[in-house]
Amino acid sequence: LLALAFAGNWVVESYRAYAAMEDMDRLVRLSVCMSTQVHEVQKERGTTRVFFGSKQGRFKRQMAEQRKSTDATRKALRSFLSSHEFGMLGKVFKQDLGNSLTQLELIDDIRTKVDNRSATSEKVTELYTKHNEVLLRTIARMTKLSDQADFAITAAAFDVLLQGKEKAGLERAVLSVAFSHDIFDPGVLRQAASLVTAQDAHLRDFMGFASPTQIAFYHEVLSSPVVAEVQRMRDIAFETVGNRPHQLLRDAYVNQLHVRNGLFSMSATLSPLRPSDEFSNVRRHTSAFHHKINELRTLVPDEEECIDAITQSFKALHDKGTWMADQHVEGDVESVNTAMLEIDTLGKDLGKNFKIAGEIMKKRSGFGVDTASWFAATTKRIGLLKKVENKLVDDLRSLATAHQHS
């Protein structure tokens, strides 16, 4: 009887283990549907971002075609979810699935915003990214449901690879717009750099979880020349920083003009504003001037000499102009007239230094990278990461099958 009891317990435990790994195989197949949906939404997000940033509606055809691909994977995911039961995996996981289904429905709302231009490209990117975050969070929770060590470790490698691939998709979208505009808009350089850093971190984590065979496969697949081409264009972006220096210089020039005109107006009683308001405008444009010049120093540290010349010329003009305005308040007309002649000379010196710096910035402006070429190359690189992702899926399914029959 005791032997029969032991045998009965063994059968029950074996069945539970079998059922658990059968559930894991089903979850792996669900994760495939979800990660494929994320992959297609990544491409839709990228083509949409470029469409927003391009002239004359370039990428409109690509965006329309990509929407069809996204719809196909969305339909497949819905079908899988409707034909399988996942309630046994707990309330939290069921909530995750519900949130994922909600995000699938919201894609149509995002597209309407794009077509109506009722949201900015940044907001649309944020909405697509939220869709991916929700699905990736669900996948991450799935990968933590197994108590089999080898399965759990491979699932962790799968999870961090997907996270790295998502950051690669965002980088594709962000730099596509930068290359399209031939400039880094404010904050975009920092965003692009952080996305590259995040990718590197996720891929380092992948190396920590992956098996030697998986790592070898990764290196074999990512040895493609397209990876080096992506890095080459990436280096151009970070080293030349597009037309941003020239734009900063131009904006700083406008700021110094406002400062000069404000000081002259106060000294010649030509301003319609009260002196306190005019001084406030001068201070505001002075602050903006220094802010732009400081960013310029950060972007082109090797051009310190010409930037210093502008800063010193501006300081001399600003100091003399402020003094002149004070003399006007005190009623010293003779000193004001003399100062105006000096400021005129200082203004010419400042203009000359701006012109010299402008010629220097013009020579180093622009990326010279075709947006379509960047988009195609990064899409191929992300496709290579998708191959590694597929390899991990095969390994997970093989482990689930092996444990079912062990």
mmCIF file of C-alpha atoms in Angstrom:
data_model
loop_
_atom_site.group_PDB
_atom_site.id
_atom_site.type_symbol
_atom_site.label_atom_id
_atom_site.label_comp_id
_atom_site.label_asym_id
_atom_site.label_seq_id
_atom_site.Cartn_x
_atom_site.Cartn_y
_atom_site.Cartn_z
ATOM 1 C CA LEU A 1 0.000 0.000 0.000
ATOM 2 C CA LEU A 2 2.839 2.374 0.896
ATOM 3 C CA ALA A 3 4.460 1.658 -2.480
ATOM 4 C CA LEU A 4 1.193 2.354 -4.232
ATOM 5 C CA ALA A 5 0.853 5.636 -2.346
ATOM 6 C CA PHE A 6 4.345 6.690 -3.397
ATOM 7 C CA ALA A 7 3.590 5.664 -6.973
ATOM 8 C CA GLY A 8 0.346 7.626 -6.881
ATOM 9 C CA ASN A 9 2.125 10.749 -5.607
ATOM 10 C CA TRP A 10 4.774 10.379 -8.311
ATOM 11 C CA VAL A 11 2.095 10.153 -11.005
ATOM 12 C CA VAL A 12 0.325 13.255 -9.633
ATOM 13 C CA GLU A 13 3.565 15.259 -9.436
ATOM 14 C CA SER A 14 4.611 14.106 -12.904
ATOM 15 C CA TYR A 15 1.267 15.150 -14.316
ATOM 16 C CA ARG A 16 1.521 18.532 -12.630
ATOM 17 C CA ALA A 17 5.014 19.039 -14.058
ATOM 18 C CA TYR A 18 3.783 17.943 -17.482
ATOM 19 C CA ALA A 19 0.815 20.304 -17.303
ATOM 20 C CA ALA A 20 3.055 23.146 -16.091
ATOM 21 C CA MET A 21 5.436 22.758 -19.029
ATOM 22 C CA GLU A 22 2.495 22.390 -21.397
ATOM 23 C CA ASP A 23 1.330 25.772 -20.062
ATOM 24 C CA MET A 24 4.841 27.136 -20.620
ATOM 25 C CA ASP A 25 4.835 25.947 -24.222
ATOM 26 C CA ARG A 26 1.521 27.718 -24.727
ATOM 27 C CA LEU A 27 2.976 30.860 -23.131
ATOM 28 C CA VAL A 28 6.042 30.672 -25.376
ATOM 29 C CA ARG A 29 3.732 30.575 -28.396
ATOM 30 C CA LEU A 30 1.824 33.548 -26.980
ATOM 31 C CA SER A 31 5.078 35.425 -26.439
ATOM 32 C CA VAL A 32 5.956 34.762 -30.088
ATOM 33 C CA CYS A 33 2.658 36.333 -31.191
ATOM 34 C CA MET A 34 3.224 39.287 -28.874
ATOM 35 C CA SER A 35 6.873 39.871 -29.764
ATOM 36 C CA THR A 36 5.999 39.684 -33.470
ATOM 37 C CA GLN A 37 3.293 42.295 -32.876
ATOM 38 C CA VAL A 38 5.839 44.481 -31.062
ATOM 39 C CA HIS A 39 8.276 44.011 -33.958
ATOM 40 C CA GLU A 40 5.722 45.240 -36.500
ATOM 41 C CA VAL A 41 4.615 48.151 -34.297
ATOM 42 C CA GLN A 42 8.267 49.141 -33.961
ATOM 43 C CA LYS A 43 8.412 49.439 -37.755
ATOM 44 C CA GLU A 44 5.097 51.294 -37.891
ATOM 45 C CA ARG A 45 6.334 53.696 -35.224
ATOM 46 C CA GLY A 46 9.507 54.291 -37.242
ATOM 47 C CA THR A 47 7.806 54.881 -40.598
ATOM 48 C CA THR A 48 5.238 57.142 -38.927
ATOM 49 C CA ARG A 49 7.911 59.227 -37.209
ATOM 50 C CA VAL A 50 9.775 59.666 -40.497
ATOM 51 C CA PHE A 51 6.511 60.494 -42.283
ATOM 52 C CA PHE A 52 5.894 63.269 -39.761
ATOM 53 C CA GLY A 53 9.396 64.648 -40.161
ATOM 54 C CA SER A 54 9.757 64.316 -43.929
ATOM 55 C CA LYS A 55 8.938 66.846 -46.615
ATOM 56 C CA GLN A 56 6.084 66.395 -49.083
ATOM 57 C CA GLY A 57 4.768 63.269 -47.387
ATOM 58 C CA ARG A 58 7.731 60.978 -48.010
ATOM 59 C CA PHE A 59 7.284 57.553 -46.425
ATOM 60 C CA LYS A 60 3.488 57.779 -46.752
ATOM 61 C CA ARG A 61 3.422 54.662 -48.930
ATOM 62 C CA GLN A 62 5.775 52.798 -46.582
ATOM 63 C CA MET A 63 3.636 53.795 -43.618
ATOM 64 C CA ALA A 64 0.472 52.484 -45.308
ATOM 65 C CA GLU A 65 2.155 49.191 -46.199
ATOM 66 C CA GLN A 66 3.494 48.775 -42.689
ATOM 67 C CA ARG A 67 0.045 49.291 -41.214
ATOM 68 C CA LYS A 68 -1.130 46.259 -43.207
ATOM 69 C CA SER A 69 1.711 44.170 -41.762
ATOM 70 C CA THR A 70 0.845 45.339 -38.247
ATOM 71 C CA ASP A 71 -2.821 44.479 -38.819
ATOM 72 C CA ALA A 72 -1.861 40.936 -39.863
ATOM 73 C CA THR A 73 0.108 40.282 -36.652
ATOM 74 C CA ARG A 74 -2.597 41.982 -34.576
ATOM 75 C CA LYS A 75 -5.205 39.645 -36.079
ATOM 76 C CA ALA A 76 -2.995 36.605 -35.359
ATOM 77 C CA LEU A 77 -2.504 37.676 -31.736
ATOM 78 C CA ARG A 78 -6.219 38.254 -31.205
ATOM 79 C CA SER A 79 -6.956 34.841 -32.705
ATOM 80 C CA PHE A 80 -4.456 33.112 -30.415
ATOM 81 C CA LEU A 81 -5.817 34.830 -27.318
ATOM 82 C CA SER A 82 -9.420 33.962 -28.194
ATOM 83 C CA SER A 83 -8.634 30.289 -28.789
ATOM 84 C CA HIS A 84 -6.637 29.620 -25.599
ATOM 85 C CA GLU A 85 -7.427 29.830 -21.910
ATOM 86 C CA PHE A 86 -4.964 31.600 -19.570
ATOM 87 C CA GLY A 87 -7.114 32.119 -16.481
ATOM 88 C CA MET A 88 -5.249 29.422 -14.541
ATOM 89 C CA LEU A 89 -2.135 31.642 -14.508
ATOM 90 C CA GLY A 90 -3.524 34.086 -11.990
ATOM 91 C CA LYS A 91 -5.303 37.430 -11.659
ATOM 92 C CA VAL A 92 -2.252 39.622 -12.309
ATOM 93 C CA PHE A 93 -1.392 37.862 -15.540
ATOM 94 C CA LYS A 94 -5.021 38.067 -16.641
ATOM 95 C CA GLN A 95 -4.880 41.839 -16.041
ATOM 96 C CA ASP A 96 -1.722 42.038 -18.150
ATOM 97 C CA LEU A 97 -3.513 40.260 -20.991
ATOM 98 C CA GLY A 98 -6.445 42.646 -20.663
ATOM 99 C CA ASN A 99 -4.111 45.645 -20.849
ATOM 100 C CA SER A 100 -2.423 44.138 -23.907
ATOM 101 C CA LEU A 101 -5.775 43.704 -25.665
ATOM 102 C CA THR A 102 -6.631 47.332 -24.878
ATOM 103 C CA GLN A 103 -3.384 48.474 -26.496
ATOM 104 C CA LEU A 104 -4.202 46.459 -29.623
ATOM 105 C CA GLU A 105 -7.463 48.374 -29.969
ATOM 106 C CA LEU A 106 -5.792 51.736 -29.387
ATOM 107 C CA ILE A 107 -3.635 51.383 -32.511
ATOM 108 C CA ASP A 108 -6.580 52.587 -34.611
ATOM 109 C CA ASP A 109 -6.866 55.710 -32.448
ATOM 110 C CA ILE A 110 -3.153 56.410 -32.885
ATOM 111 C CA ARG A 111 -3.477 56.124 -36.657
ATOM 112 C CA THR A 112 -6.413 58.532 -36.667
ATOM 113 C CA LYS A 113 -4.283 61.077 -34.811
ATOM 114 C CA VAL A 114 -1.536 60.603 -37.394
ATOM 115 C CA ASP A 115 -3.868 60.965 -40.378
ATOM 116 C CA ASN A 116 -5.556 64.042 -38.899
ATOM 117 C CA ARG A 117 -2.257 65.499 -37.665
ATOM 118 C CA SER A 118 -4.022 66.002 -34.335
ATOM 119 C CA ALA A 119 -0.956 64.945 -32.327
ATOM 120 C CA THR A 120 2.738 65.713 -32.568
ATOM 121 C CA SER A 121 5.219 63.113 -33.797
ATOM 122 C CA GLU A 122 6.627 62.943 -30.263
ATOM 123 C CA LYS A 123 3.183 62.184 -28.807
ATOM 124 C CA VAL A 124 2.472 59.544 -31.459
ATOM 125 C CA THR A 125 5.844 57.911 -30.762
ATOM 126 C CA GLU A 126 4.978 57.919 -27.061
ATOM 127 C CA LEU A 127 1.655 56.154 -27.737
ATOM 128 C CA TYR A 128 3.243 53.471 -29.914
ATOM 129 C CA THR A 129 5.936 52.991 -27.286
ATOM 130 C CA LYS A 130 3.281 52.572 -24.566
ATOM 131 C CA HIS A 131 1.729 49.795 -26.678
ATOM 132 C CA ASN A 132 5.078 48.009 -26.841
ATOM 133 C CA GLU A 133 5.842 48.538 -23.165
ATOM 134 C CA VAL A 134 2.575 46.882 -22.129
ATOM 135 C CA LEU A 135 3.123 43.860 -24.382
ATOM 136 C CA LEU A 136 6.771 43.529 -23.356
ATOM 137 C CA ARG A 137 5.759 43.712 -19.689
ATOM 138 C CA THR A 138 3.332 40.840 -20.271
ATOM 139 C CA ILE A 139 6.058 38.822 -21.986
ATOM 140 C CA ALA A 140 8.444 39.538 -19.104
ATOM 141 C CA ARG A 141 5.880 38.253 -16.604
ATOM 142 C CA MET A 142 5.407 35.092 -18.668
ATOM 143 C CA THR A 143 9.130 34.390 -18.610
ATOM 144 C CA LYS A 144 9.105 34.335 -14.790
ATOM 145 C CA LEU A 145 6.372 31.717 -14.377
ATOM 146 C CA SER A 146 8.557 28.611 -14.694
ATOM 147 C CA ASP A 147 10.438 27.017 -11.793
ATOM 148 C CA GLN A 148 12.738 25.100 -14.183
ATOM 149 C CA ALA A 149 16.159 26.792 -13.930
ATOM 150 C CA ASP A 150 17.304 26.263 -17.526
ATOM 151 C CA PHE A 151 13.967 27.463 -18.895
ATOM 152 C CA ALA A 152 13.940 30.514 -16.594
ATOM 153 C CA ILE A 153 17.487 31.561 -17.582
ATOM 154 C CA THR A 154 16.761 31.266 -21.317
ATOM 155 C CA ALA A 155 13.517 33.164 -20.775
ATOM 156 C CA ALA A 156 15.473 35.944 -19.037
ATOM 157 C CA ALA A 157 17.835 36.146 -22.038
ATOM 158 C CA PHE A 158 14.782 36.368 -24.291
ATOM 159 C CA ASP A 159 13.286 39.169 -22.184
ATOM 160 C CA VAL A 160 16.374 41.430 -22.142
ATOM 161 C CA LEU A 161 16.963 40.863 -25.861
ATOM 162 C CA LEU A 162 13.419 42.096 -26.567
ATOM 163 C CA GLN A 163 14.072 45.161 -24.409
ATOM 164 C CA GLY A 164 17.277 45.912 -26.323
ATOM 165 C CA LYS A 165 15.466 45.457 -29.625
ATOM 166 C CA GLU A 166 12.767 47.899 -28.530
ATOM 167 C CA LYS A 167 15.432 50.533 -27.798
ATOM 168 C CA ALA A 168 16.944 49.850 -31.237
ATOM 169 C CA GLY A 169 13.532 50.513 -32.769
ATOM 170 C CA LEU A 170 13.263 53.822 -30.926
ATOM 171 C CA GLU A 171 16.757 54.791 -32.062
ATOM 172 C CA ARG A 172 15.724 54.055 -35.649
ATOM 173 C CA ALA A 173 12.769 56.455 -35.316
ATOM 174 C CA VAL A 174 14.646 59.219 -33.499
ATOM 175 C CA LEU A 175 17.689 59.335 -35.776
ATOM 176 C CA SER A 176 15.489 59.022 -38.872
ATOM 177 C CA VAL A 177 13.963 62.391 -38.029
ATOM 178 C CA ALA A 178 17.360 63.909 -37.193
ATOM 179 C CA PHE A 179 18.780 62.795 -40.543
ATOM 180 C CA SER A 180 15.640 64.001 -42.318
ATOM 181 C CA HIS A 181 15.953 67.487 -40.765
ATOM 182 C CA ASP A 182 19.764 67.413 -41.018
ATOM 183 C CA ILE A 183 19.781 68.624 -37.442
ATOM 184 C CA PHE A 184 19.339 67.470 -33.866
ATOM 185 C CA ASP A 185 16.301 69.234 -32.454
ATOM 186 C CA PRO A 186 16.641 70.271 -28.783
ATOM 187 C CA GLY A 187 16.931 67.240 -26.493
ATOM 188 C CA VAL A 188 17.089 64.703 -29.328
ATOM 189 C CA LEU A 189 20.875 64.266 -29.196
ATOM 190 C CA ARG A 190 20.635 63.312 -25.513
ATOM 191 C CA GLN A 191 17.692 60.989 -26.235
ATOM 192 C CA ALA A 192 19.543 59.227 -29.071
ATOM 193 C CA ALA A 193 22.650 58.772 -26.928
ATOM 194 C CA SER A 194 20.610 57.339 -24.029
ATOM 195 C CA LEU A 195 18.911 54.857 -26.382
ATOM 196 C CA VAL A 196 22.280 53.582 -27.594
ATOM 197 C CA THR A 197 23.493 53.279 -23.989
ATOM 198 C CA ALA A 198 20.331 51.370 -23.025
ATOM 199 C CA GLN A 199 20.752 48.988 -25.972
ATOM 200 C CA ASP A 200 24.314 48.241 -24.929
ATOM 201 C CA ALA A 201 23.192 47.580 -21.349
ATOM 202 C CA HIS A 202 20.416 45.183 -22.410
ATOM 203 C CA LEU A 203 22.746 43.308 -24.743
ATOM 204 C CA ARG A 204 25.337 42.971 -21.958
ATOM 205 C CA ASP A 205 22.587 41.467 -19.797
ATOM 206 C CA PHE A 206 21.706 39.138 -22.658
ATOM 207 C CA MET A 207 25.298 37.893 -22.734
ATOM 208 C CA GLY A 208 25.046 37.195 -19.010
ATOM 209 C CA PHE A 209 21.940 35.008 -19.380
ATOM 210 C CA ALA A 210 22.551 33.380 -22.779
ATOM 211 C CA SER A 211 24.219 30.017 -23.193
ATOM 212 C CA PRO A 212 27.563 29.720 -25.063
ATOM 213 C CA THR A 213 25.660 28.343 -28.075
ATOM 214 C CA GLN A 214 23.248 31.274 -28.049
ATOM 215 C CA ILE A 215 26.082 33.785 -27.700
ATOM 216 C CA ALA A 216 27.929 32.200 -30.617
ATOM 217 C CA PHE A 217 24.751 32.383 -32.702
ATOM 218 C CA TYR A 218 24.327 36.041 -31.773
ATOM 219 C CA HIS A 219 27.879 36.911 -32.859
ATOM 220 C CA GLU A 220 27.501 34.932 -36.084
ATOM 221 C CA VAL A 221 24.261 36.690 -37.032
ATOM 222 C CA LEU A 222 25.409 40.177 -35.969
ATOM 223 C CA SER A 223 28.659 39.880 -37.941
ATOM 224 C CA SER A 224 26.753 41.169 -40.985
ATOM 225 C CA PRO A 225 28.247 44.263 -42.700
ATOM 226 C CA VAL A 226 24.969 46.101 -42.101
ATOM 227 C CA VAL A 227 25.825 46.325 -38.378
ATOM 228 C CA ALA A 228 29.026 48.208 -39.192
ATOM 229 C CA GLU A 229 27.062 50.443 -41.573
ATOM 230 C CA VAL A 230 24.588 51.343 -38.823
ATOM 231 C CA GLN A 231 27.491 52.155 -36.509
ATOM 232 C CA ARG A 232 29.101 54.321 -39.210
ATOM 233 C CA MET A 233 25.946 56.422 -39.608
ATOM 234 C CA ARG A 234 25.476 56.521 -35.858
ATOM 235 C CA ASP A 235 29.037 57.867 -35.457
ATOM 236 C CA ILE A 236 28.338 60.568 -38.043
ATOM 237 C CA ALA A 237 25.310 61.680 -36.046
ATOM 238 C CA PHE A 238 27.163 61.932 -32.750
ATOM 239 C CA GLU A 239 30.359 63.424 -34.175
ATOM 240 C CA THR A 240 28.917 66.076 -36.512
ATOM 241 C CA VAL A 241 25.691 66.814 -34.545
ATOM 242 C CA GLY A 242 24.053 68.057 -37.757
ATOM 243 C CA ASN A 243 23.123 71.694 -38.235
ATOM 244 C CA ARG A 244 22.530 72.313 -34.537
ATOM 245 C CA PRO A 245 25.740 74.396 -34.075
ATOM 246 C CA HIS A 246 24.820 76.653 -36.983
ATOM 247 C CA GLN A 247 21.276 77.035 -35.621
ATOM 248 C CA LEU A 248 22.565 77.883 -32.134
ATOM 249 C CA LEU A 249 24.928 80.471 -33.574
ATOM 250 C CA ARG A 250 22.122 82.036 -35.589
ATOM 251 C CA ASP A 251 19.808 82.156 -32.552
ATOM 252 C CA ALA A 252 22.546 83.663 -30.369
ATOM 253 C CA TYR A 253 23.068 86.343 -33.028
ATOM 254 C CA VAL A 254 19.363 87.234 -32.850
ATOM 255 C CA ASN A 255 19.585 87.394 -29.028
ATOM 256 C CA GLN A 256 22.496 89.839 -29.121
ATOM 257 C CA LEU A 257 20.589 92.023 -31.592
ATOM 258 C CA HIS A 258 17.692 92.230 -29.116
ATOM 259 C CA VAL A 259 20.147 93.175 -26.375
ATOM 260 C CA ARG A 260 21.763 95.914 -28.481
ATOM 261 C CA ASN A 261 18.426 97.327 -29.632
ATOM 262 C CA GLY A 262 17.038 97.275 -26.103
ATOM 263 C CA LEU A 263 19.995 99.141 -24.664
ATOM 264 C CA PHE A 264 19.927 101.693 -27.493
ATOM 265 C CA SER A 265 16.187 102.228 -27.088
ATOM 266 C CA MET A 266 16.512 102.929 -23.377
ATOM 267 C CA SER A 267 19.397 105.322 -23.936
ATOM 268 C CA ALA A 268 17.658 107.236 -26.726
ATOM 269 C CA THR A 269 14.205 107.252 -25.015
ATOM 270 C CA LEU A 270 12.807 105.465 -28.073
ATOM 271 C CA SER A 271 11.336 102.455 -26.277
ATOM 272 C CA PRO A 272 7.555 102.249 -25.828
ATOM 273 C CA LEU A 273 8.211 100.097 -22.743
ATOM 274 C CA ARG A 274 8.949 101.254 -19.226
ATOM 275 C CA PRO A 275 12.699 101.133 -18.384
ATOM 276 C CA SER A 276 12.130 98.247 -15.968
ATOM 277 C CA ASP A 277 10.366 96.216 -18.688
ATOM 278 C CA GLU A 278 13.059 97.025 -21.245
ATOM 279 C CA PHE A 279 15.770 95.973 -18.783
ATOM 280 C CA SER A 280 13.821 92.732 -18.224
ATOM 281 C CA ASN A 281 13.862 92.051 -21.984
ATOM 282 C CA VAL A 282 17.588 92.750 -22.135
ATOM 283 C CA ARG A 283 18.247 90.355 -19.244
ATOM 284 C CA ARG A 284 16.078 87.663 -20.860
ATOM 285 C CA HIS A 285 17.898 87.846 -24.197
ATOM 286 C CA THR A 286 21.275 88.027 -22.446
ATOM 287 C CA SER A 287 20.450 84.820 -20.569
ATOM 288 C CA ALA A 288 19.265 83.140 -23.790
ATOM 289 C CA PHE A 289 22.465 84.234 -25.555
ATOM 290 C CA HIS A 290 24.661 82.624 -22.893
ATOM 291 C CA HIS A 291 22.528 79.466 -22.824
ATOM 292 C CA LYS A 292 22.968 78.958 -26.580
ATOM 293 C CA ILE A 293 26.669 79.771 -26.502
ATOM 294 C CA ASN A 294 27.206 77.254 -23.677
ATOM 295 C CA GLU A 295 25.406 74.530 -25.632
ATOM 296 C CA LEU A 296 27.515 75.445 -28.666
ATOM 297 C CA ARG A 297 30.671 74.952 -26.589
ATOM 298 C CA THR A 298 29.442 71.485 -25.610
ATOM 299 C CA LEU A 299 28.690 70.464 -29.204
ATOM 300 C CA VAL A 300 31.883 71.831 -30.781
ATOM 301 C CA PRO A 301 34.540 71.997 -28.042
ATOM 302 C CA ASP A 302 37.307 72.165 -30.654
ATOM 303 C CA GLU A 303 36.039 75.573 -31.848
ATOM 304 C CA GLU A 304 36.653 77.260 -28.500
ATOM 305 C CA GLU A 305 38.699 80.132 -29.957
ATOM 306 C CA CYS A 306 35.975 81.547 -32.205
ATOM 307 C CA ILE A 307 33.323 81.021 -29.515
ATOM 308 C CA ASP A 308 35.482 82.857 -26.957
ATOM 309 C CA ALA A 309 35.862 85.755 -29.387
ATOM 310 C CA ILE A 310 32.068 86.078 -29.630
ATOM 311 C CA THR A 311 31.606 85.835 -25.846
ATOM 312 C CA GLN A 312 34.243 88.483 -25.128
ATOM 313 C CA SER A 313 32.871 90.842 -27.791
ATOM 314 C CA PHE A 314 29.354 90.445 -26.447
ATOM 315 C CA LYS A 315 30.509 91.105 -22.869
ATOM 316 C CA ALA A 316 32.243 94.316 -23.924
ATOM 317 C CA LEU A 317 29.134 95.488 -25.806
ATOM 318 C CA HIS A 318 26.774 94.483 -22.990
ATOM 319 C CA ASP A 319 28.855 96.176 -20.295
ATOM 320 C CA LYS A 320 29.206 99.406 -22.267
ATOM 321 C CA GLY A 321 25.514 99.375 -23.216
ATOM 322 C CA THR A 322 24.402 98.865 -19.607
ATOM 323 C CA TRP A 323 26.666 101.691 -18.487
ATOM 324 C CA MET A 324 25.263 103.884 -21.271
ATOM 325 C CA ALA A 325 21.681 103.190 -20.151
ATOM 326 C CA ASP A 326 22.620 104.105 -16.573
ATOM 327 C CA GLN A 327 24.146 107.395 -17.789
ATOM 328 C CA HIS A 328 20.945 108.169 -19.648
ATOM 329 C CA VAL A 329 18.943 107.684 -16.446
ATOM 330 C CA GLU A 330 21.304 110.112 -14.687
ATOM 331 C CA GLY A 331 20.914 112.653 -17.513
ATOM 332 C CA ASP A 332 24.529 112.605 -18.752
ATOM 333 C CA VAL A 333 23.762 113.184 -22.455
ATOM 334 C CA GLU A 334 27.397 113.744 -23.478
ATOM 335 C CA SER A 335 28.532 110.411 -22.035
ATOM 336 C CA VAL A 336 25.600 108.664 -23.716
ATOM 337 C CA ASN A 337 26.512 110.070 -27.138
ATOM 338 C CA THR A 338 30.146 109.039 -26.744
ATOM 339 C CA ALA A 339 29.117 105.543 -25.578
ATOM 340 C CA MET A 340 26.833 105.110 -28.593
ATOM 341 C CA LEU A 341 29.783 105.589 -30.950
ATOM 342 C CA GLU A 342 31.817 103.063 -28.949
ATOM 343 C CA ILE A 343 28.944 100.554 -28.964
ATOM 344 C CA ASP A 344 28.625 100.954 -32.722
ATOM 345 C CA THR A 345 32.286 99.915 -33.056
ATOM 346 C CA LEU A 346 31.864 97.048 -30.560
ATOM 347 C CA GLY A 347 28.786 95.870 -32.489
ATOM 348 C CA LYS A 348 30.798 95.718 -35.717
ATOM 349 C CA ASP A 349 33.499 93.677 -33.952
ATOM 350 C CA LEU A 350 30.872 91.299 -32.585
ATOM 351 C CA GLY A 351 29.279 90.957 -36.026
ATOM 352 C CA LYS A 352 32.682 90.177 -37.542
ATOM 353 C CA ASN A 353 33.278 87.413 -34.961
ATOM 354 C CA PHE A 354 29.831 85.950 -35.643
ATOM 355 C CA LYS A 355 30.607 85.898 -39.357
ATOM 356 C CA ILE A 356 33.915 84.067 -38.804
ATOM 357 C CA ALA A 357 32.196 81.507 -36.555
ATOM 358 C CA GLY A 358 29.356 81.154 -39.063
ATOM 359 C CA GLU A 359 31.736 80.165 -41.844
ATOM 360 C CA ILE A 360 33.358 77.587 -39.571
ATOM 361 C CA MET A 361 30.008 76.089 -38.505
ATOM 362 C CA LYS A 362 28.728 76.028 -42.075
ATOM 363 C CA LYS A 363 31.641 73.807 -43.147
ATOM 364 C CA ARG A 364 30.907 71.254 -40.444
ATOM 365 C CA SER A 365 27.103 71.376 -40.650
ATOM 366 C CA GLY A 366 24.802 68.624 -41.846
ATOM 367 C CA PHE A 367 24.951 64.861 -41.472
ATOM 368 C CA GLY A 368 25.076 63.925 -45.139
ATOM 369 C CA VAL A 369 23.149 60.723 -44.320
ATOM 370 C CA ASP A 370 20.159 59.728 -46.433
ATOM 371 C CA THR A 371 17.133 59.047 -44.219
ATOM 372 C CA ALA A 372 15.940 56.101 -46.317
ATOM 373 C CA SER A 373 19.402 54.509 -46.171
ATOM 374 C CA TRP A 374 19.526 54.840 -42.380
ATOM 375 C CA PHE A 375 16.022 53.446 -42.008
ATOM 376 C CA ALA A 376 16.787 50.488 -44.281
ATOM 377 C CA ALA A 377 20.090 49.690 -42.545
ATOM 378 C CA THR A 378 18.679 49.867 -39.013
ATOM 379 C CA THR A 379 15.670 47.808 -40.071
ATOM 380 C CA LYS A 380 18.027 45.098 -41.348
ATOM 381 C CA ARG A 381 20.007 45.215 -38.089
ATOM 382 C CA ILE A 382 16.803 44.888 -36.055
ATOM 383 C CA GLY A 383 15.852 42.003 -38.359
ATOM 384 C CA LEU A 384 19.092 40.297 -37.336
ATOM 385 C CA LEU A 385 18.148 40.718 -33.673
ATOM 386 C CA LYS A 386 14.794 39.174 -34.605
ATOM 387 C CA LYS A 387 16.677 36.090 -35.855
ATOM 388 C CA VAL A 388 18.373 35.778 -32.459
ATOM 389 C CA GLU A 389 14.977 36.239 -30.836
ATOM 390 C CA ASN A 390 13.587 33.391 -32.955
ATOM 391 C CA LYS A 391 16.514 31.173 -31.932
ATOM 392 C CA LEU A 392 15.689 31.759 -28.272
ATOM 393 C CA VAL A 393 12.029 30.933 -28.927
ATOM 394 C CA ASP A 394 13.068 27.628 -30.498
ATOM 395 C CA ASP A 395 15.249 26.896 -27.462
ATOM 396 C CA LEU A 396 12.413 27.707 -25.062
ATOM 397 C CA ARG A 397 10.001 25.435 -26.890
ATOM 398 C CA SER A 398 12.578 22.644 -26.967
ATOM 399 C CA LEU A 399 13.119 22.999 -23.205
ATOM 400 C CA ALA A 400 9.363 22.968 -22.548
ATOM 401 C CA THR A 401 9.007 19.785 -24.629
ATOM 402 C CA ALA A 402 12.004 18.136 -22.947
ATOM 403 C CA HIS A 403 10.620 18.831 -19.472
ATOM 404 C CA GLN A 404 7.192 17.546 -20.484
ATOM 405 C CA HIS A 405 8.714 14.168 -21.314
ATOM 406 C CA SER A 406 11.286 13.977 -18.517
#
